[in-house]
Coordinates of C-alpha atoms and ligand atoms in Angstrom, one line a residue:
X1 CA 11.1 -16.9 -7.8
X2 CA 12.2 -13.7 -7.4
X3 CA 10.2 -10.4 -6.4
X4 CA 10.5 -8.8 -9.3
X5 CA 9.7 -12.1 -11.9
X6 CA 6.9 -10.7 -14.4
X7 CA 3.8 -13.1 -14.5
X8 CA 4.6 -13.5 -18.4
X9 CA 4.6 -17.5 -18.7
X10 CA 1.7 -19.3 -16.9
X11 CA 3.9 -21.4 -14.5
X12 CA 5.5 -18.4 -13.2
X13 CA 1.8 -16.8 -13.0
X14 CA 1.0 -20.0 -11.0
X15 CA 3.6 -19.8 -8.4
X16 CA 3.5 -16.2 -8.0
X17 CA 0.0 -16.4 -6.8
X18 CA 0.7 -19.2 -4.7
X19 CA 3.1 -17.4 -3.0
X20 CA 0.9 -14.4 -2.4
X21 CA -1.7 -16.7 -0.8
X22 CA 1.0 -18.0 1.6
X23 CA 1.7 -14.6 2.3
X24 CA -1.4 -13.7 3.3
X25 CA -2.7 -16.9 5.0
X26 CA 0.8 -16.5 6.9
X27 CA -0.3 -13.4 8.3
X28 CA -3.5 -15.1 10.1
X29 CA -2.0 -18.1 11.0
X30 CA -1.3 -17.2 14.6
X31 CA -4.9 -15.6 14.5
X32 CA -8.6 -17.1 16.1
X33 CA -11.5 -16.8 13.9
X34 CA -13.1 -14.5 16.3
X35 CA -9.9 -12.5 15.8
X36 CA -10.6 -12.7 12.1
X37 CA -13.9 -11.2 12.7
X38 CA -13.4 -8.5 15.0
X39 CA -13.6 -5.2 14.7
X40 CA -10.7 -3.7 15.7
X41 CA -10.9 -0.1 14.6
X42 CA -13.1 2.0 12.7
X43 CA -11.4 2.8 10.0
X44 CA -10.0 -0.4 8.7
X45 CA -11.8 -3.8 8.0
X46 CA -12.4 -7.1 9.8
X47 CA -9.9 -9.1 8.7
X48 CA -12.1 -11.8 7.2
X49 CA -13.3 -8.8 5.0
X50 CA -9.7 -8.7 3.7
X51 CA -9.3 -12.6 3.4
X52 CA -12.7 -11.7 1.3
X53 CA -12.1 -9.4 -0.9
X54 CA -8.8 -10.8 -2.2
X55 CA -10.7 -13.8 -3.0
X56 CA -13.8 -12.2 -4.5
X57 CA -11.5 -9.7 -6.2
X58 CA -9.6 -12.8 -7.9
X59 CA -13.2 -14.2 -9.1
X60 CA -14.3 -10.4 -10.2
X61 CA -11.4 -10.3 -12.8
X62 CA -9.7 -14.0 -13.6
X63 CA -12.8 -15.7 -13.1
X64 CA -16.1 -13.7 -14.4
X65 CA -14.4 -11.0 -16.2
X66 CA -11.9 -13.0 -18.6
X67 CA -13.8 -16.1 -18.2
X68 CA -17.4 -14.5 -18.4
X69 CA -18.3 -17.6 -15.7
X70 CA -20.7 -17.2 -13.3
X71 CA -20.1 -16.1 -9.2
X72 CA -20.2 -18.8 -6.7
X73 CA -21.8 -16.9 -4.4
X74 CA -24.5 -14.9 -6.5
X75 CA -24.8 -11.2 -5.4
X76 CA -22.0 -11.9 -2.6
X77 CA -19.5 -9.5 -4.7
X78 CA -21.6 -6.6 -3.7
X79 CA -20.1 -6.8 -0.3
X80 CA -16.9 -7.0 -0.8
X81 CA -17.1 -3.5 -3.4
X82 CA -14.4 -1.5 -1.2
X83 CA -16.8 1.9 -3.0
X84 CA -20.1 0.4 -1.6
X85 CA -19.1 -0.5 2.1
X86 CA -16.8 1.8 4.1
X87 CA -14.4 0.8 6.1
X88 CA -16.6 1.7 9.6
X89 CA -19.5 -0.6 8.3
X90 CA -17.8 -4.0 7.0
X91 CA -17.8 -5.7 10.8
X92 CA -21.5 -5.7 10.1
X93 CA -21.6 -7.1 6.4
X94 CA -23.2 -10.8 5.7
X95 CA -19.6 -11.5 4.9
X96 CA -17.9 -15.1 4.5
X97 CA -16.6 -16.4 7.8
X98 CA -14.3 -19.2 9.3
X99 CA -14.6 -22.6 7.4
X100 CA -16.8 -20.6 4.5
X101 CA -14.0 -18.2 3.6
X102 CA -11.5 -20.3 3.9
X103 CA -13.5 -22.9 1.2
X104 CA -14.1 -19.9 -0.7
X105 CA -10.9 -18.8 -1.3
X106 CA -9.7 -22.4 -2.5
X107 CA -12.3 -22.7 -4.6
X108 CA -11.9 -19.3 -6.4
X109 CA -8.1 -20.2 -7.1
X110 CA -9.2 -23.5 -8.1
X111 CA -11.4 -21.6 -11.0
X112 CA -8.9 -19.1 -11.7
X113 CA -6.3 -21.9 -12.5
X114 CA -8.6 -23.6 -14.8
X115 CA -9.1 -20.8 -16.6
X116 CA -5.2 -19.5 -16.9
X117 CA -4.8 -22.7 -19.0
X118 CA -7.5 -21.4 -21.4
X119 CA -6.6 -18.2 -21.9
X120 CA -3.9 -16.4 -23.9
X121 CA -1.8 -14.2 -22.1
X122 CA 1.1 -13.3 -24.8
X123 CA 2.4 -9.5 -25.9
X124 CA -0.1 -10.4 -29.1
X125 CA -3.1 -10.7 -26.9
X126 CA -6.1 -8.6 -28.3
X127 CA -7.7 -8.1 -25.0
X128 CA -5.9 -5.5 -23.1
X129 CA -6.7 -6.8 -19.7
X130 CA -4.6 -10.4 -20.9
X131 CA -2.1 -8.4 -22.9
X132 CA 1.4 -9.4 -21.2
X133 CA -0.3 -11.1 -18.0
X134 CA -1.6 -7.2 -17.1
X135 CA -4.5 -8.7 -15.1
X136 CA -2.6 -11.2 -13.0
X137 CA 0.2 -8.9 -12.4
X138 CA -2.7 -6.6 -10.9
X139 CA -4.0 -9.3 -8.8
X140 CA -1.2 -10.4 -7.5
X141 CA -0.7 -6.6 -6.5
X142 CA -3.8 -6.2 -4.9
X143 CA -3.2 -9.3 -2.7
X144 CA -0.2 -7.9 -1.7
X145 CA -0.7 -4.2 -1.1
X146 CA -4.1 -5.5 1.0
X147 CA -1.4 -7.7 3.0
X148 CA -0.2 -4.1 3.6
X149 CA -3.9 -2.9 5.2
X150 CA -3.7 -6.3 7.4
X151 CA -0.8 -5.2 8.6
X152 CA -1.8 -2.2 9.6
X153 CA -4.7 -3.6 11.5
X154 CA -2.6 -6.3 13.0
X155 CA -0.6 -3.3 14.9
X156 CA -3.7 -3.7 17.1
X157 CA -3.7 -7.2 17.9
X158 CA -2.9 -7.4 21.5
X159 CA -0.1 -10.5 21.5
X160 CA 0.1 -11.2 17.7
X161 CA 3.1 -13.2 17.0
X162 CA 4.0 -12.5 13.2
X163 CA 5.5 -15.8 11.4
X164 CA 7.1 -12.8 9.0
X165 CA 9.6 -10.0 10.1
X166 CA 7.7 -6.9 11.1
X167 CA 9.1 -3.5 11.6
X168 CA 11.3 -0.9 11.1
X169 CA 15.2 -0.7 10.7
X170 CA 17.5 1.1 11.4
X171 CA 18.1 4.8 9.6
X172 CA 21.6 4.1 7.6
X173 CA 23.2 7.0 5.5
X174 CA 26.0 8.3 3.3
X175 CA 27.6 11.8 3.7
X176 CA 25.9 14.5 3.7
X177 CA 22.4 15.3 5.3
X178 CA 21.0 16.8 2.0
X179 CA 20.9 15.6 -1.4
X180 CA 21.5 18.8 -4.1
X181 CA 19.1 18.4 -7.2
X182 CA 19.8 20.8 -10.2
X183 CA 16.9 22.2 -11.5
X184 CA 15.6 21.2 -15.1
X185 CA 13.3 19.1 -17.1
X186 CA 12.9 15.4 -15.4
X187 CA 10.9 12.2 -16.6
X188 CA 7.9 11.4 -14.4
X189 CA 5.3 8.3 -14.5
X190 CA 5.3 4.8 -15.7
X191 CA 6.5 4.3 -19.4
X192 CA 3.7 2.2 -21.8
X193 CA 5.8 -1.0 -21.5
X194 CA 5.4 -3.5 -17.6
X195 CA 2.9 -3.6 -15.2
X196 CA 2.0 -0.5 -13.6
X197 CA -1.4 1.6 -12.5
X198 CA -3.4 3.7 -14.5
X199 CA -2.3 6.6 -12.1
X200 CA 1.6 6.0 -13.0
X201 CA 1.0 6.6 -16.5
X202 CA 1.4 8.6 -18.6
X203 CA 5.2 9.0 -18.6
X204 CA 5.3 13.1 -18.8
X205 CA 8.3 15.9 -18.5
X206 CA 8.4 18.4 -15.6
X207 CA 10.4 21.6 -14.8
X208 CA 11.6 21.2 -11.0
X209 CA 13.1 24.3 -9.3
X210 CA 17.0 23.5 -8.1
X211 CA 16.0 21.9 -4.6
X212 CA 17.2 20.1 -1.6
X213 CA 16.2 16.6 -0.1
X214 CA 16.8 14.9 3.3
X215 CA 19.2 11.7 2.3
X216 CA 17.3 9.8 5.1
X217 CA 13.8 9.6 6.4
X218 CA 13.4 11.4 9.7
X219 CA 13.7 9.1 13.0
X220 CA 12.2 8.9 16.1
X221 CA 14.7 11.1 18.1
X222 CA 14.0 14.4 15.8
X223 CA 10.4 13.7 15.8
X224 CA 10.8 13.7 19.8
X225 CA 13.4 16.6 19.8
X226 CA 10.3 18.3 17.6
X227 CA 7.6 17.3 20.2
X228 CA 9.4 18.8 23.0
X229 CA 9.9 21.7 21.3
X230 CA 6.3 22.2 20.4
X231 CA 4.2 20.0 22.3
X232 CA 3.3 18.3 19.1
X233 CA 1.0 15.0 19.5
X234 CA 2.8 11.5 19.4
X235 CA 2.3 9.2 16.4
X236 CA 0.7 6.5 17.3
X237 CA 1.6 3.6 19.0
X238 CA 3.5 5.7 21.5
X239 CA 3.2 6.0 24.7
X240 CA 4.6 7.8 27.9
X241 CA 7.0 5.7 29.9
X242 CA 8.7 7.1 32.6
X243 CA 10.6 10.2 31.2
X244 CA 10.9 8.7 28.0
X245 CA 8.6 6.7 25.3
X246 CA 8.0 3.2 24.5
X247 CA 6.2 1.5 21.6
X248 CA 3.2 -0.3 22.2
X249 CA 1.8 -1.9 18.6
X250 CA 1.2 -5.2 18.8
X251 CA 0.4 -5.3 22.6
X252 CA 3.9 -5.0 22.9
X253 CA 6.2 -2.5 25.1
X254 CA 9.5 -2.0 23.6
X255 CA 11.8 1.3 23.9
X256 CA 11.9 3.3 21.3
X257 CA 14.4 3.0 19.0
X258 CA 16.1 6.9 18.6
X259 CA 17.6 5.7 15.2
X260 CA 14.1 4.0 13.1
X261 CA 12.6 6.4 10.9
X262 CA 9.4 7.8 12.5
X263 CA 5.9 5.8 11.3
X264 CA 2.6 6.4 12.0
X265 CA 2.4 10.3 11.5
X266 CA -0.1 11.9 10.0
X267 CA 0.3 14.3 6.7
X268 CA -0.5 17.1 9.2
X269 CA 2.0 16.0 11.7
X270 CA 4.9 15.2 8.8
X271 CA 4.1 19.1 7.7
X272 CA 3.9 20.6 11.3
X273 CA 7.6 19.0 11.9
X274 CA 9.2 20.0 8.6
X275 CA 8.3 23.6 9.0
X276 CA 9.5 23.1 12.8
X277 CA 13.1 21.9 10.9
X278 CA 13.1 25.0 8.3
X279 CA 12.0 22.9 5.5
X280 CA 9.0 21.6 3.6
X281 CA 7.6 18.7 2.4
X282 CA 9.3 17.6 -1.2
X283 CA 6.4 17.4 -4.2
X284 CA 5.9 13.8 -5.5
X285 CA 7.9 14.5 -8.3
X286 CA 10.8 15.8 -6.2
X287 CA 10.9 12.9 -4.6
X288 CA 10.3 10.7 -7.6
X289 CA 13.2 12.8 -9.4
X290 CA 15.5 12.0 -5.8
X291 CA 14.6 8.6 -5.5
X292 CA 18.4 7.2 -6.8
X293 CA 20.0 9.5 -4.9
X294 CA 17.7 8.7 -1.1
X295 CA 19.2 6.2 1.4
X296 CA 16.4 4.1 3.6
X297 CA 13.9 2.9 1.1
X298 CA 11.3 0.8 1.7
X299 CA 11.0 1.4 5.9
X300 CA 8.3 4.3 5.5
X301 CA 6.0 5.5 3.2
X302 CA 6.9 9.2 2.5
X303 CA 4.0 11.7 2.5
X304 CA 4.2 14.5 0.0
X305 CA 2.9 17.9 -0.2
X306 CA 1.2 16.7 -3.5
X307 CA -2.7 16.2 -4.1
X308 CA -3.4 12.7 -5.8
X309 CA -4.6 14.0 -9.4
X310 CA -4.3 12.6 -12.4
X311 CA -1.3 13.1 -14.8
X312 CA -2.1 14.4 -18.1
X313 CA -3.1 12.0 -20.3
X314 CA -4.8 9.7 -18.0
X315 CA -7.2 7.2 -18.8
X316 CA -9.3 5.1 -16.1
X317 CA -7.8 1.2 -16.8
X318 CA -9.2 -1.4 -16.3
X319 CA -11.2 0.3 -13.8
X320 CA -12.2 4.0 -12.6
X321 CA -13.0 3.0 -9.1
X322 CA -8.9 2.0 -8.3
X323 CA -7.7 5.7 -9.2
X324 CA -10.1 7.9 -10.8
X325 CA -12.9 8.1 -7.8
X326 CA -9.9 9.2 -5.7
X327 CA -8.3 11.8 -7.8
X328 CA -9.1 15.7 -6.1
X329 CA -7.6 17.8 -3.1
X330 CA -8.7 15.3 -0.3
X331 CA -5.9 12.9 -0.6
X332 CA -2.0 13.6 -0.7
X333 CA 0.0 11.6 -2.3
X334 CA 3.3 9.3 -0.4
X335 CA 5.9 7.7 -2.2
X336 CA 8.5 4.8 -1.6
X337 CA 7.5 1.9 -0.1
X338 CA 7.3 0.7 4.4
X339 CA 8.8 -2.6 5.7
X340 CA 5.2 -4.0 5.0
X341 CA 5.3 -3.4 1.5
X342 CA 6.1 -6.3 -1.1
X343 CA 9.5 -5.1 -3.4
X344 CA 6.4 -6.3 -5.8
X345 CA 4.3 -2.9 -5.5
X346 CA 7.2 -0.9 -4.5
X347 CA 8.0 0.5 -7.9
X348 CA 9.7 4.0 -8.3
X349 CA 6.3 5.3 -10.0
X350 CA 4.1 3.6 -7.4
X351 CA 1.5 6.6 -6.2
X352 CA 0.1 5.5 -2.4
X353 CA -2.2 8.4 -0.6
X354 CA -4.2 8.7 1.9
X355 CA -6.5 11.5 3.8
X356 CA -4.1 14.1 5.4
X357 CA -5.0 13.7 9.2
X358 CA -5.0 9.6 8.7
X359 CA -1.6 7.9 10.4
X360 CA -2.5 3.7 10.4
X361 CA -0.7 3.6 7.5
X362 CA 3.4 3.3 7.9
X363 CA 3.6 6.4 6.9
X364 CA 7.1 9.1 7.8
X365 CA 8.6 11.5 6.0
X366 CA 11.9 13.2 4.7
X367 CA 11.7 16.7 4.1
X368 CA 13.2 19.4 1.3
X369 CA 13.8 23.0 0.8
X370 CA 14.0 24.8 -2.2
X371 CA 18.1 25.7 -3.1
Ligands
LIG1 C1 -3.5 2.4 -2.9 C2 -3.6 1.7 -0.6 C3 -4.8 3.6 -1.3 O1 -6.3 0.5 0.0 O2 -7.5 2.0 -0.9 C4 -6.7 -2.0 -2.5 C5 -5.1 0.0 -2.5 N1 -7.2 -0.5 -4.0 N2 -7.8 -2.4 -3.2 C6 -6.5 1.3 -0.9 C7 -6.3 -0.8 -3.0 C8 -8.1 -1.5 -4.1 C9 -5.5 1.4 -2.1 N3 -4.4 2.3 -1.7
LIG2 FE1 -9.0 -4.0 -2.7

C-alpha cells in the first residue's frame, strides 16, 4: 500500500489504518509505561494522552458519529477534547493508562471495523462525512500528524531508541541559490475533489509580486555563521561543546551536521536570521506558488510570514474546533512537510502553524526577497 492510496474501497480503508496503528504503537515500543505517563514538558502531552486521543478520536467519528453507538467509556471523551485540556494540564487528567489504553484502543478499532462493513462510503454517499471515505481519510490523518506531536516529545526521551528512521538529511540542491518567480495570478488551496482540510479549501487566485525564493532550506552552518554574528539564541537541542556545537535530542551527543537544514527555530528566530541574510520570510502563498521549483522537501517545516486565517469562502467541516478556533494573528502559518511527517499529510495545500515564539515542532526555514 502505497502513501498516497485513497481510503476509497473498504479493504484499502482497513489496511491503511492498520498501518497507522503500527506506526504509532512502533513509536512506543522501546517505551516503559511510566515513560508513557510522564510528563516531559509543559507544552506537549503525556504520551498516553496521545495513545488516547487517537483512540477516542477514532470512537468520536467512526464509532458514535457515523454509527450513532454509544462511548465505552461514558463521559471519558471529555478528556481527551484537545480545546478543553491544554497541553500543561493533561499529565494530571483521569486518563487511560498501561493495560487500560492499550485494551481501549483494540477495542475502539474492533467497533470501528464493524461498522465500516455497515456503512456506505461511495462518491453517491448522502452524508458528507462518508462521501468518498472523507472521514477515514481524516482519521487516518490525525493518527499520523499526532505521530508527528510524539515525535516531538520523544526528542526528550533520554536513550530512546526509534525502531523508525529519525532525523534530518542532508541539504541537496540544483544550481542556483534563488528560484526567480514571475509575478502574476497563481492558484492557491485545495480544489473540491480528494481529501483535504477545511482550511485548504477553497481553491482561490492571487496576485504575487515577481519574487525570489531560497532553492534550499537554510542549514545549520548559516544559522551558526548568523549566531556568531549576532549572538542570536541556539535552537534547541543545541548545546555548547568545546568551540563548536553538538546535538543533544534524544539523550544523544552527536556533532552537528553543517549541511542538515536547521530545526527547532522559532518563528522569531527564522525572522531574526532572514533579515540578518537580506531577506524575508516568503508568504504561504509564495511558497505554495514555489513549491515545484524548491529542492529539500519534507526535512523541515517552513514557517511563513503568514497569519493562519481563513481563505475566502471557508466553511468550518466537519468540525470548527480543527481550523476555525485557530484562525486570527496568533498563529503563523508553515508549509511543506519534516522528516516526521507521513507523505500522507504532506500535501502541497497542507496549512501547519504554530505560536511564533514556539520551536518543538521541526520547524526551519527558507527565506525570499521581493525581485
Ligand atoms: C495542525 C499540528 C496544528 O496538533 O494542534 C491534531 C493537528 N488537530 N489533532 C495540532 C491536530 C487535531 C494540529 N496541528
Ligand atoms: Fe488531535
Amino acid at each position: 500500500m502505497t502513501a498516497n492510496t485513497k481510503a476509497a474501497d473498504k479493504a484499502a480503508i482497513e489496511d491503511l489504518l492498520a498501518e497507522a496503528r503500527r506506526r504509532t504503537l512502533d513509536l512506543v515500543e522501546p517505551l516503559d509505561d511510566a515513560q508513557l505517563n510522564r510528563v516531559y514538558s509543559p507544552i506537549l502531552s503525556p504520551l498516553a494522552w496521545d495513545l488516547g486521543h487517537i483512540a477516542n478520536f477514532e470512537e468520536l467519528w467512526l464509532v458514535q458519529t457515523i454509527a450513532d453507538r454509544a462511548p465505552l467509556h461514558g463521559e471519558l471523551g471529555r478528556f481527551y477534547d484537545a480545546i478543553e485540556n491544554p497541553r500543561v494540564t493533561r499529565g494530571e487528567l483521569p486518563i487511560l493508562r498501561d493495560a487500560e489504553l492499550r485494551s481501549y484502543m483494540d477495542e475502539v478499532r474492533e467497533r470501528t471495523l464493524e461498522v465500516l462493513a455497515e456503512v456506505e462510503i461511495g462518491p453517491e454517499a448522502e452524508d458528507p462525512l462518508l462521501r468518498d471515505g472523507f472521514v477515514y481519510e481524516m482519521l487516518l490523518a490525525h493518527e499520523l500528524q499526532h505521530n508527528e506531536t510524539m515525535l516531538q516529545l520523544l526528542q526528550l526521551v533520554d536513550g530512546y531508541e526509534p525502531l523508525l528512521p529519525v532525523g534530518t538529511a542532508a541539504v541537496e540542491g540544483t544550481g542556483a541559490d534563488m528560484v526567480e518567480m514571475v509575478g502574476g495570478t497563481y492558484e492557491i488551496g485545495a480544489g473540491p475533489r480528494g481529501f483535504a482540510y477545511d482550511n485548504e479549501r477553497g481553491r482561490h487566485t492571487v496576485e504575487l509580486a515577481p519574487f525570489e525564493i531560497d532553492r534550499t532550506p537554510v542549514t545549520n552552518a548559516a544559522y551558526t555563521d548568523f549566531m556568531e554574528d549576532t549572538g542570536a539564541a541556539a535552537p534547541d537541542y543545541w548545546e555548547r561543546d568545546g568551540g563548536g556545537w553538538v546535538r543533544t535530542a534524544m539523550g544523544r551527543r552527536e556533532p552537528l551536521a553543517p549541511d542538515h537544514p536547521v530545526v527547532h527555530v522559532s518563528h522569531e528566530q527564522a525572522e531574526a536570521f532572514a533579515r540578518w541574510a537580506g531577506k524575508r520570510l516568503p508568504t504561504e502563498f509564495e511558497w505554495e506558488a514555489a513549491r515545484e521549483r524548491l529542492d529539500s522537501l519534507g526535512q523541515v517545516w517552513e514557517w511563513t510570514s503568514s497569519d493562519f486565517v481563513a481563505y475566502p469562502d471557508f466553511s468550518a467541516f466537519p468540525y470548527s474546533e480543527y481550523s476555525e478556533v485557530f484562525f486570527g494573528e496568533q498563529y503563523r502559518v508553515l508549509r511543506g512537510g519534516s522528516w516526521a511527517t507521513h507523505p500522507r499529510v504532506a500535501r502541497p495545500t497542507f496549512r501547519n502553524w504554530d505560536l511564533p515564539q514556539r520551536s518543538q515542532i521541526f520547524s526551519g526555514l527558507r527565506c525570499a526577497r521581493d525581485a
